[in-house]
mmCIF file with all atom_site columns, C-alpha atoms in Angstrom:
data_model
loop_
_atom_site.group_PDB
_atom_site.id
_atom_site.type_symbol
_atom_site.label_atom_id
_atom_site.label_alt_id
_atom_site.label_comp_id
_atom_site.label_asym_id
_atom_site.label_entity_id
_atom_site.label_seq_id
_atom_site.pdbx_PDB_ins_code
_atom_site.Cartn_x
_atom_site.Cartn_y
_atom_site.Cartn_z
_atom_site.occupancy
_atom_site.B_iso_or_equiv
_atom_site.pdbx_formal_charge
_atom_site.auth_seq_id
_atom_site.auth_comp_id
_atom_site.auth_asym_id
_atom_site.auth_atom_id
_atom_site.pdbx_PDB_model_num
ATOM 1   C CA . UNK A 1 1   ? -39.191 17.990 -31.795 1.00 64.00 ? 1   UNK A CA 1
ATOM 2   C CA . UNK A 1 2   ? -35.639 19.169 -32.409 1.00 81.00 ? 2   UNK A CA 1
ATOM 3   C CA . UNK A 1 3   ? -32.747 17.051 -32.885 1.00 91.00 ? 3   UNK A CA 1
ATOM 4   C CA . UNK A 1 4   ? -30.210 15.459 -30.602 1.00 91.00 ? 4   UNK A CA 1
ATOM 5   C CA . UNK A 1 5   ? -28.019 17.154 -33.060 1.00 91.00 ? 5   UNK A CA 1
ATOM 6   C CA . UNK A 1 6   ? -29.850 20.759 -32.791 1.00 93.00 ? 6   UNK A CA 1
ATOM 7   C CA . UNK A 1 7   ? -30.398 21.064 -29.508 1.00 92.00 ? 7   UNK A CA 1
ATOM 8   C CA . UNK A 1 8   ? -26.492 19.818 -28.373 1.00 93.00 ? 8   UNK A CA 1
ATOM 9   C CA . UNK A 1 9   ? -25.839 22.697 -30.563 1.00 93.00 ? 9   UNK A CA 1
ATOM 10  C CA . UNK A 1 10  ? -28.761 25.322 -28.816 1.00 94.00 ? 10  UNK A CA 1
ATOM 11  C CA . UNK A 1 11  ? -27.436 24.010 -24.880 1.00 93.00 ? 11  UNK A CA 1
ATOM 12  C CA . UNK A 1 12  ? -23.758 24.927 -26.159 1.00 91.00 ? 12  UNK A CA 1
ATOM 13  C CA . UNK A 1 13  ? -24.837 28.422 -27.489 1.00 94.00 ? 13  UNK A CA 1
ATOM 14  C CA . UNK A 1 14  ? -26.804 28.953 -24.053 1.00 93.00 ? 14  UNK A CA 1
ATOM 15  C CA . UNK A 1 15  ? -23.862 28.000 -22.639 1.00 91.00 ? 15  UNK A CA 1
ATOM 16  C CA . UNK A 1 16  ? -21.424 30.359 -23.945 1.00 90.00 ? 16  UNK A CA 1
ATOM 17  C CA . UNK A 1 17  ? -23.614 33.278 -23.614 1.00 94.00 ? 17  UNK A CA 1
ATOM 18  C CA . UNK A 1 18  ? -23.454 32.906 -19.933 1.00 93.00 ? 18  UNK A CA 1
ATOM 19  C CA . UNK A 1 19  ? -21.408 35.170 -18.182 1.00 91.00 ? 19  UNK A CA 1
ATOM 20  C CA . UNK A 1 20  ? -18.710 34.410 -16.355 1.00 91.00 ? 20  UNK A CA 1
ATOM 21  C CA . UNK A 1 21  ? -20.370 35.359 -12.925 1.00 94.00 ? 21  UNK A CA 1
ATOM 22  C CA . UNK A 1 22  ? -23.272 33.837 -13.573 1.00 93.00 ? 22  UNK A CA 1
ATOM 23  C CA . UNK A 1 23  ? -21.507 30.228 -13.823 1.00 92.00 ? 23  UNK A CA 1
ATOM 24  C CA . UNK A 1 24  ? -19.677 30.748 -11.064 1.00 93.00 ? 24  UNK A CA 1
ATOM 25  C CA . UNK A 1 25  ? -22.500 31.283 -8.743  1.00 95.00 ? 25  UNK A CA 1
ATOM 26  C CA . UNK A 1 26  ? -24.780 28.742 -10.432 1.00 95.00 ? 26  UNK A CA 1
ATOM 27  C CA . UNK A 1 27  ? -22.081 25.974 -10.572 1.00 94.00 ? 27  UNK A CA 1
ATOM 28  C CA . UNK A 1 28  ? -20.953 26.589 -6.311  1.00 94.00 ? 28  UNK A CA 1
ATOM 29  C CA . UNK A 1 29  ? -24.530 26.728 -5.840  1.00 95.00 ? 29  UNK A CA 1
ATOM 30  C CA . UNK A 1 30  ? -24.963 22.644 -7.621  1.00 96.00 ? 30  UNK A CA 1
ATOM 31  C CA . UNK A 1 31  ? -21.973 21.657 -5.834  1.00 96.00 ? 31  UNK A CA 1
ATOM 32  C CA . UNK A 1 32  ? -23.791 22.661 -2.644  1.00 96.00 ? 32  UNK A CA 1
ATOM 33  C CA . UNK A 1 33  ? -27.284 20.737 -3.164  1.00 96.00 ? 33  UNK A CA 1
ATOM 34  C CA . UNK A 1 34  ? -24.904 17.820 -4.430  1.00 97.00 ? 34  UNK A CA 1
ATOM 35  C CA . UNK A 1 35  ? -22.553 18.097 -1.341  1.00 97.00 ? 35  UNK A CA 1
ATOM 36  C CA . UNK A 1 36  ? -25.532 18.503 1.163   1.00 95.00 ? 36  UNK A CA 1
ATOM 37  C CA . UNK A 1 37  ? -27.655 15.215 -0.241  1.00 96.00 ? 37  UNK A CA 1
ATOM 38  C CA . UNK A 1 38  ? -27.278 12.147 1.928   1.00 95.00 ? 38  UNK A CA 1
ATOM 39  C CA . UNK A 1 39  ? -26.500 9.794  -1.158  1.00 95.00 ? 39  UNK A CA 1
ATOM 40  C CA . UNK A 1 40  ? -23.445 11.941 -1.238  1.00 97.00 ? 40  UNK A CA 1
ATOM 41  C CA . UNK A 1 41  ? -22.518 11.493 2.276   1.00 96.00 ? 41  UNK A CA 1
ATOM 42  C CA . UNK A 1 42  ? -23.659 7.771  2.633   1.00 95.00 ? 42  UNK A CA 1
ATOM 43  C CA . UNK A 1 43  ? -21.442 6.882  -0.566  1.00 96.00 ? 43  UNK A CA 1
ATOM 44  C CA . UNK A 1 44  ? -18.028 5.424  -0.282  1.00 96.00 ? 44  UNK A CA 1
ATOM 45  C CA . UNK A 1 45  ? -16.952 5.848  -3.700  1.00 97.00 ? 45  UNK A CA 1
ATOM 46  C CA . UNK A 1 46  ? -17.793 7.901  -6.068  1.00 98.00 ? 46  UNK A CA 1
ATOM 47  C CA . UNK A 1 47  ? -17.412 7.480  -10.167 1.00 98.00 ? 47  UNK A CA 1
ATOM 48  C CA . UNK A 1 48  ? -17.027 11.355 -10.905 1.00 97.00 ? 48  UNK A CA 1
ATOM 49  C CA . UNK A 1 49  ? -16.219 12.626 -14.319 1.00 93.00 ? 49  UNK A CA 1
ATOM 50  C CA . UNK A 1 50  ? -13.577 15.917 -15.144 1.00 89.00 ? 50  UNK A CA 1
ATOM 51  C CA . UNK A 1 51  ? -16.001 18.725 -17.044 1.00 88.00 ? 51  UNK A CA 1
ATOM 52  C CA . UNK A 1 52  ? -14.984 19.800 -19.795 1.00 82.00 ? 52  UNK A CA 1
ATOM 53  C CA . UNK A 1 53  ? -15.518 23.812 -20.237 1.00 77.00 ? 53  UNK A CA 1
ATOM 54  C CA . UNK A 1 54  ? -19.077 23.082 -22.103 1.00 78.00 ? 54  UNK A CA 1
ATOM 55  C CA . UNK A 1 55  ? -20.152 21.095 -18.883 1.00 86.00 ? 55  UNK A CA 1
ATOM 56  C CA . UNK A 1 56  ? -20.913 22.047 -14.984 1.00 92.00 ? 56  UNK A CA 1
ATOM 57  C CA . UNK A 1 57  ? -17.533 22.337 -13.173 1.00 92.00 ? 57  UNK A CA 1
ATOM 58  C CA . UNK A 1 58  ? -16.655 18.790 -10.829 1.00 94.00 ? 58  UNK A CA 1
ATOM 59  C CA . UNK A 1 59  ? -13.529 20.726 -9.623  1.00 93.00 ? 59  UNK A CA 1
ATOM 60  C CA . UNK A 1 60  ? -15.305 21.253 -6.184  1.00 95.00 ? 60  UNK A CA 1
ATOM 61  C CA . UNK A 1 61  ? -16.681 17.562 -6.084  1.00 97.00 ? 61  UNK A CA 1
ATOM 62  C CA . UNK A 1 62  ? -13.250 16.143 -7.092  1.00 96.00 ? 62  UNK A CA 1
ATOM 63  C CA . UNK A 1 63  ? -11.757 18.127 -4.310  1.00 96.00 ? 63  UNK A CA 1
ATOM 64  C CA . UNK A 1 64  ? -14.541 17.110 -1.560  1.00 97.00 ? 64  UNK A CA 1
ATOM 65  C CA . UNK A 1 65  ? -14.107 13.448 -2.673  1.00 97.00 ? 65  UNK A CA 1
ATOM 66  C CA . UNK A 1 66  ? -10.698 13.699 -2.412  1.00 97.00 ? 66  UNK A CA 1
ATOM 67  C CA . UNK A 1 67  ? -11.197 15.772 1.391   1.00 97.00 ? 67  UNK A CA 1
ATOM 68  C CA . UNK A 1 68  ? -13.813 13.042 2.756   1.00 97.00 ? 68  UNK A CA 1
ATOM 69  C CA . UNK A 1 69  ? -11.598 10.242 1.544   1.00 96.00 ? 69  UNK A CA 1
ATOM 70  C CA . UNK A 1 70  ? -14.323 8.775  -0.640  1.00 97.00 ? 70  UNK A CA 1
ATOM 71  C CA . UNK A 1 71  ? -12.617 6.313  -2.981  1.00 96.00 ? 71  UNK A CA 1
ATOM 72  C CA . UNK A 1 72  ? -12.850 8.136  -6.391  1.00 97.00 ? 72  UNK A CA 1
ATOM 73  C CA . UNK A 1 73  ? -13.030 7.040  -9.665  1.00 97.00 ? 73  UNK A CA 1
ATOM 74  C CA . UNK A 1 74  ? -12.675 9.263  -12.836 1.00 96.00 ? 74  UNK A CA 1
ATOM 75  C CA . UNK A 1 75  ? -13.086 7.930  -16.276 1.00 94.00 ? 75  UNK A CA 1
ATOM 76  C CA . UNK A 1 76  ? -10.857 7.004  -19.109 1.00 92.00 ? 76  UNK A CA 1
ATOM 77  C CA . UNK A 1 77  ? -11.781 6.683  -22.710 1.00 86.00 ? 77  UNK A CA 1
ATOM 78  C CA . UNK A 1 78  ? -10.104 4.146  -25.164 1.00 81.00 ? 78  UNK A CA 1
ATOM 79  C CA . UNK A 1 79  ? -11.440 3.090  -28.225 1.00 80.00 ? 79  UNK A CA 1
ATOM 80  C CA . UNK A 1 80  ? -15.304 3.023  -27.547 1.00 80.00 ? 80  UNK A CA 1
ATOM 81  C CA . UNK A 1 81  ? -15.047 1.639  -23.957 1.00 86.00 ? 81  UNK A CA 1
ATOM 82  C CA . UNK A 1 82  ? -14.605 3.925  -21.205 1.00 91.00 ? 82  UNK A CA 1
ATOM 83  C CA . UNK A 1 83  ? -13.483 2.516  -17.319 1.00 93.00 ? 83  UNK A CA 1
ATOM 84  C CA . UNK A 1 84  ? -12.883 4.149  -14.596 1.00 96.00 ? 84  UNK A CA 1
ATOM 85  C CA . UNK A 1 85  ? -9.637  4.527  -12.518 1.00 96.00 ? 85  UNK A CA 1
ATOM 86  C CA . UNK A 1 86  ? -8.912  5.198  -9.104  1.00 96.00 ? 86  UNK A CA 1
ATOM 87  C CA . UNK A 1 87  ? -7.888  8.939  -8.236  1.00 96.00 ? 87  UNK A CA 1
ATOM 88  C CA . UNK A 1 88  ? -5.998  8.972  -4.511  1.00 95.00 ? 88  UNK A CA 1
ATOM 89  C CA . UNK A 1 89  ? -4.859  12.535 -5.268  1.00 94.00 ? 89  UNK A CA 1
ATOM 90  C CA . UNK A 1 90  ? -4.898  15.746 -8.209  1.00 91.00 ? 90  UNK A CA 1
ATOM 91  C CA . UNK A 1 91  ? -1.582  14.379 -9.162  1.00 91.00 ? 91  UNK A CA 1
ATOM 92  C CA . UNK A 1 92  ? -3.303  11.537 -10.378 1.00 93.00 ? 92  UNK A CA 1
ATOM 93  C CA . UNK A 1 93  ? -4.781  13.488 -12.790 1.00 92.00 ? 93  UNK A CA 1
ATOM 94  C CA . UNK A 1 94  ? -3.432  14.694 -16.690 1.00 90.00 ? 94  UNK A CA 1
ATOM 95  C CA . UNK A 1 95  ? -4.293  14.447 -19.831 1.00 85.00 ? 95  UNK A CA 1
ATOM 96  C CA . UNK A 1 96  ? -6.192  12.614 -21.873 1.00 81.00 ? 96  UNK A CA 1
ATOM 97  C CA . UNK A 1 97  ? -8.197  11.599 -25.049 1.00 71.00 ? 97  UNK A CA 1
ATOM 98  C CA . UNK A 1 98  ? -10.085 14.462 -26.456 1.00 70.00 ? 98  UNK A CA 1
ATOM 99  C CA . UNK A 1 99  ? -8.480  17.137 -24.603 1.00 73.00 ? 99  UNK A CA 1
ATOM 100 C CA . UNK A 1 100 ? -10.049 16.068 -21.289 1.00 79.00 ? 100 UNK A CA 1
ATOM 101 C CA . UNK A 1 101 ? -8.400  15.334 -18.257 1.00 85.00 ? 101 UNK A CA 1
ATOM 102 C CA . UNK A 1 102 ? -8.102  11.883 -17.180 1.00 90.00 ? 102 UNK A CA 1
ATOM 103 C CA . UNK A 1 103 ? -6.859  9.649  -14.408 1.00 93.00 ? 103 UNK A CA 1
ATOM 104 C CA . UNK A 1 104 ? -3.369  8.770  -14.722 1.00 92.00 ? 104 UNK A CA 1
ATOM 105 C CA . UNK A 1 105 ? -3.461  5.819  -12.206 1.00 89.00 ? 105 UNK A CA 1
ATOM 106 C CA . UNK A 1 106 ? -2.988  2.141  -13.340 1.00 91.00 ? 106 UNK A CA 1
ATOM 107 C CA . UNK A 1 107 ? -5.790  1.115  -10.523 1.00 92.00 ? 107 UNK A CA 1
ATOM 108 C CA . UNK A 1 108 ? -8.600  0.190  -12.305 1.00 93.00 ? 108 UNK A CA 1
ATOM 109 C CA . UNK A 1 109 ? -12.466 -0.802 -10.691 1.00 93.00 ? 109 UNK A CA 1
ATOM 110 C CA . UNK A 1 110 ? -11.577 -3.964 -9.246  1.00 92.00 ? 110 UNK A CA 1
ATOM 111 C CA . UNK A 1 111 ? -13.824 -6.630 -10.154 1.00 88.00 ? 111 UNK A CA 1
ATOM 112 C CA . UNK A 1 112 ? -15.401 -7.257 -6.949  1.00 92.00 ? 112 UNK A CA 1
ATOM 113 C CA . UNK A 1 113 ? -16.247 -3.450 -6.882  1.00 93.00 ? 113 UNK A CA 1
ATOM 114 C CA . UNK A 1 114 ? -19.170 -2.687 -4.073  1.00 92.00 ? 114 UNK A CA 1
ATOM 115 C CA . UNK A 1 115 ? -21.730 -0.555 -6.689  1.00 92.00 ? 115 UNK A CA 1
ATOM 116 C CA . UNK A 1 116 ? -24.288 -0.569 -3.396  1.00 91.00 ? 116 UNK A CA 1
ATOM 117 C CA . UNK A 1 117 ? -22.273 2.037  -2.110  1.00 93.00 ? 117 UNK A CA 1
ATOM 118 C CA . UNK A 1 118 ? -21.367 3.968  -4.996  1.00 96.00 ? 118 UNK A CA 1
ATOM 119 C CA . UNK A 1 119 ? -22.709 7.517  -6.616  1.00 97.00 ? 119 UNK A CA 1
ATOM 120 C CA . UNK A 1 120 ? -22.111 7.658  -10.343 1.00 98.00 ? 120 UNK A CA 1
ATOM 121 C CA . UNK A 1 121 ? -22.252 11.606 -11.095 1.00 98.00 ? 121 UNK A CA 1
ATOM 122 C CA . UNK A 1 122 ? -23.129 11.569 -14.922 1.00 97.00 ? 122 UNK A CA 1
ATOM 123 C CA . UNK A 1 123 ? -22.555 14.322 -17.637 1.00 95.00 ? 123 UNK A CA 1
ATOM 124 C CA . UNK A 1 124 ? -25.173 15.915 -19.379 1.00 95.00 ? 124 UNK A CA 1
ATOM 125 C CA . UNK A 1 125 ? -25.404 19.357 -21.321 1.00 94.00 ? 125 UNK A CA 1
ATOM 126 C CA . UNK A 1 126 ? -29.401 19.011 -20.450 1.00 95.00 ? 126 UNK A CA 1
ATOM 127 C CA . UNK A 1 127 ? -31.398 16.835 -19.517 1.00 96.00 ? 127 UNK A CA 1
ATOM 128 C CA . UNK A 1 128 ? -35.469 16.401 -19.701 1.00 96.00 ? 128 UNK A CA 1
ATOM 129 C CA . UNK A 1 129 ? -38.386 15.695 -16.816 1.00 94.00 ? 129 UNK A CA 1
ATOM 130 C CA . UNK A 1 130 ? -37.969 11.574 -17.138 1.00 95.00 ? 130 UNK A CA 1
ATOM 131 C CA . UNK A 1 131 ? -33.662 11.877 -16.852 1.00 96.00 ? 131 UNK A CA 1
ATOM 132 C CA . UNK A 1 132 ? -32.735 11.124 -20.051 1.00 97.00 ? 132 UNK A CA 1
ATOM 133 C CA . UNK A 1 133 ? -29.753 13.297 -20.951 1.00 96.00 ? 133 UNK A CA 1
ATOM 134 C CA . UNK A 1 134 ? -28.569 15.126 -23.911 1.00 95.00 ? 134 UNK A CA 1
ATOM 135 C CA . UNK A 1 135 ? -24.455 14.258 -23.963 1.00 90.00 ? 135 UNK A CA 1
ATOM 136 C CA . UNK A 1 136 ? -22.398 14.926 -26.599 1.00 84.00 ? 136 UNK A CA 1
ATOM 137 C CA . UNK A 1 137 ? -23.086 12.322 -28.629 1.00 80.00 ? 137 UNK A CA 1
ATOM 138 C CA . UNK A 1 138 ? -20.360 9.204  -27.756 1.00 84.00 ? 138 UNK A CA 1
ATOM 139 C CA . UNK A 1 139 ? -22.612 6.989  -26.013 1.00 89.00 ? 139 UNK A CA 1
ATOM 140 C CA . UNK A 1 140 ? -19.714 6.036  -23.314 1.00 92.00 ? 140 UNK A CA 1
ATOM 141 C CA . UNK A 1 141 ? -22.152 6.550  -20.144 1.00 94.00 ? 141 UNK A CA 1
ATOM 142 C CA . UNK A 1 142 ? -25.070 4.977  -22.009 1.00 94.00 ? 142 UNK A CA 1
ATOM 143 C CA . UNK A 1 143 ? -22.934 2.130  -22.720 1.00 93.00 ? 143 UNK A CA 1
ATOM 144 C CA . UNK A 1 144 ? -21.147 1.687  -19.469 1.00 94.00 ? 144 UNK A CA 1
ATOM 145 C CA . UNK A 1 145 ? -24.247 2.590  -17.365 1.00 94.00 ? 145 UNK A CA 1
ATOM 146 C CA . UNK A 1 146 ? -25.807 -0.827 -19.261 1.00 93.00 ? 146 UNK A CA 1
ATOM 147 C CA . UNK A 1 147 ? -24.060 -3.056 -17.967 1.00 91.00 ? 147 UNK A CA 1
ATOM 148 C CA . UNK A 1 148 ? -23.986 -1.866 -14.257 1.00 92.00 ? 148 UNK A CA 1
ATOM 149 C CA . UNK A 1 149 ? -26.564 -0.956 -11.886 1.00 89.00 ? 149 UNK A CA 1
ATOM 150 C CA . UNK A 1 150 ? -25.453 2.289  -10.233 1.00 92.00 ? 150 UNK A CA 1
ATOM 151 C CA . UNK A 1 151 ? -27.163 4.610  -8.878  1.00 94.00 ? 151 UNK A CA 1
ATOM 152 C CA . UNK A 1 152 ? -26.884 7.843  -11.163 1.00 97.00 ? 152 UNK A CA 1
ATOM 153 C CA . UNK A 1 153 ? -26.965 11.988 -10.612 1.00 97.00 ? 153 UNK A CA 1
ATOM 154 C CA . UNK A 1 154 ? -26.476 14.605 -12.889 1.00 96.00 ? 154 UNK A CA 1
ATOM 155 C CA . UNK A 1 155 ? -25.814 18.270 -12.011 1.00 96.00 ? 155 UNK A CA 1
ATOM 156 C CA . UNK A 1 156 ? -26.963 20.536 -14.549 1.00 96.00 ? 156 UNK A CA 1
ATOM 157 C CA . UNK A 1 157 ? -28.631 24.047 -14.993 1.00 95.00 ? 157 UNK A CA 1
ATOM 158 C CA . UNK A 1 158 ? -31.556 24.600 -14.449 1.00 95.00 ? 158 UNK A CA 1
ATOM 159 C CA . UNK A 1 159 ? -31.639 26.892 -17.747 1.00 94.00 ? 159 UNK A CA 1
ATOM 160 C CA . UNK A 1 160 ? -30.254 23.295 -19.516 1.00 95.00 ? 160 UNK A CA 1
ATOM 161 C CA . UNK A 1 161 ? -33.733 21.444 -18.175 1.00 96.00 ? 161 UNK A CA 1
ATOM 162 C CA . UNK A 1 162 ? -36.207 20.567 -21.424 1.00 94.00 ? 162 UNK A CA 1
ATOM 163 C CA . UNK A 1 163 ? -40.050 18.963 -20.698 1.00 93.00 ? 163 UNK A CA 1
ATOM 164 C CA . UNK A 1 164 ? -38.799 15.768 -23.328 1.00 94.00 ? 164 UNK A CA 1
ATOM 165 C CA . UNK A 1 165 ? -35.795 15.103 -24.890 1.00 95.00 ? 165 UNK A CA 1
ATOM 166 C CA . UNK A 1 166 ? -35.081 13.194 -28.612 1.00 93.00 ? 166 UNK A CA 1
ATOM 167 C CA . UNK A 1 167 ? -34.245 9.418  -27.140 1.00 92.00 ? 167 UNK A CA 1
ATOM 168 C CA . UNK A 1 168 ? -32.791 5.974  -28.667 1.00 90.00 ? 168 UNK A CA 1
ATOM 169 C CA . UNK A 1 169 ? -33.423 2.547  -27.892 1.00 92.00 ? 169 UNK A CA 1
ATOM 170 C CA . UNK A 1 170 ? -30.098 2.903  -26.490 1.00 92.00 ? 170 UNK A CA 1
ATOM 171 C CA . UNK A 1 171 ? -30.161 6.193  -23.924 1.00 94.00 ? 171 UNK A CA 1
ATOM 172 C CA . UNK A 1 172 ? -30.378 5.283  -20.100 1.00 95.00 ? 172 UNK A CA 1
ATOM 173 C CA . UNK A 1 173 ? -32.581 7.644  -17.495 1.00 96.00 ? 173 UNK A CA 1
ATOM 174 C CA . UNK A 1 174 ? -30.387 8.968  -14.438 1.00 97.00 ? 174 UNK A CA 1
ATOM 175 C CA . UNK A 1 175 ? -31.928 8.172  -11.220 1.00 96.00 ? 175 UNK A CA 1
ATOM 176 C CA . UNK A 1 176 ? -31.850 12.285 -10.055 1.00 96.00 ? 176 UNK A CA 1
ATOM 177 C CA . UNK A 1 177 ? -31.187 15.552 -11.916 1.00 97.00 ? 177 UNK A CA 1
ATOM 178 C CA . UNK A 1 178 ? -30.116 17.942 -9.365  1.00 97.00 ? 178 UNK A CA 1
ATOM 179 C CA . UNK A 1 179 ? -30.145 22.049 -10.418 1.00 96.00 ? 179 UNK A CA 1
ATOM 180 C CA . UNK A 1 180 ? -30.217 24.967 -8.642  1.00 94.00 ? 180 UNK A CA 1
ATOM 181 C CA . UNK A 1 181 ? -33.010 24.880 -7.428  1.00 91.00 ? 181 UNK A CA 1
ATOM 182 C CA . UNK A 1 182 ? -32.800 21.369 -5.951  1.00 91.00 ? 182 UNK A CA 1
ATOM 183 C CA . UNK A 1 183 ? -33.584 17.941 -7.057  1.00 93.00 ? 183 UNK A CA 1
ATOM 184 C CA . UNK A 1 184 ? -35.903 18.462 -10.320 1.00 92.00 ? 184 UNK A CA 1
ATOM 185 C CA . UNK A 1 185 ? -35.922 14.330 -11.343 1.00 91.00 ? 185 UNK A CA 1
ATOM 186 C CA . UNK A 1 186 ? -35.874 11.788 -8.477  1.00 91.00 ? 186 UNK A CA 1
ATOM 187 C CA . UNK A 1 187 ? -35.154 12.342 -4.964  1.00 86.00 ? 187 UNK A CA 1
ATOM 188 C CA . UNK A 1 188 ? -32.079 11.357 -2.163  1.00 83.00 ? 188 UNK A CA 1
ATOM 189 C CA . UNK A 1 189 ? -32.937 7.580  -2.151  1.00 77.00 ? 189 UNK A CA 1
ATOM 190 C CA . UNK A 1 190 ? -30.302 7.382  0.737   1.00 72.00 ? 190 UNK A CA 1
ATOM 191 C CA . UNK A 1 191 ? -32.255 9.255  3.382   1.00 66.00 ? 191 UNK A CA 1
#
């Protein structure tokens, strides 16, 4: 079995070699299946993070958040912790650690946050039949996801899906792993 270390390094090189189009298409296509499911309807907030250019585009789920007037949450990183922080509008947004665009609100979670009726949309460059995920290597989900019980979805391509991924003691399973084609791990546990 590869590496966590190899294969972050083969789902960036399939990555790139898409074209342009083909991303496009595939990435309005996820946002659709994520944007039709009832979890995403049924959930008030929503703990969303901004993609990177390695990762499936959350420009379109940002903006339908935003549109529904889900409460949204996007992440920010400092140190090794990572919390989330409320997003009202896109100029609430700018940037961050890393290079990545990050909340610029001072609203954090509040500590009698309502997880029931939140979806936490997860990153992943692929992710394998069980959930696990290949990230890039931080741990900030794992660790955040750890302490909370959330329920979790990932968007990725199908192209990024593998039959077992390299795992640590450590790595926590998303509930659903939606791709093109539909859901591929779980189901819409809000129906």
């Amino acid at each position: 079995m590869a590496t966590k270390r190899e294969l972050r390094k083969e789902m960036i090189e399939l990555r790139a070699a898409m074209g342009e189009a083909y991303r496009a298409r595939t990435e309005a296509m996820l946002a659709a299946r994520l944007l039709g499911t009832a979890m995403w309807k049924k959930a008030e907030n929503v703990l969303l993070f901004n993609a990177t250019y390695r990762e499936v585009s959350t420009k379109p789920l940002i903006d339908a958040a935003l549109a529904a007037g889900k409460k949204l949450y996007l992440p920010r990183i400092k140190d090794k912790d990572m919390e989330f922080y409320l997003v009202a509008s896109r100029d609430d947004i700018g940037p961050g650690s890393f290079g990545i665009l990050e909340p610029t609100s001072k609203v954090p979670l509040p500590a009698d946050f309502p997880f029931d009726t939140t979806l936490c949309i997860v990153p992943a460059l692929a992710c394998d039949r069980e959930g696990y995920r290949l990230g890039f290597g931080g741990g900030y989900y794992d660790r955040y996801l750890a302490k909370r019980n959330l329920r979790t979805v990932t968007i990725v391509y199908d192209r990024c899906m593998v039959n077992l991924l390299p795992r640590e003691e450590f790595d926590i399973p998303v509930n659903a792993v939606i791709t093109e084609r539909g859901f591929v791990v779980g189901r819409d546990w809000s129906k």
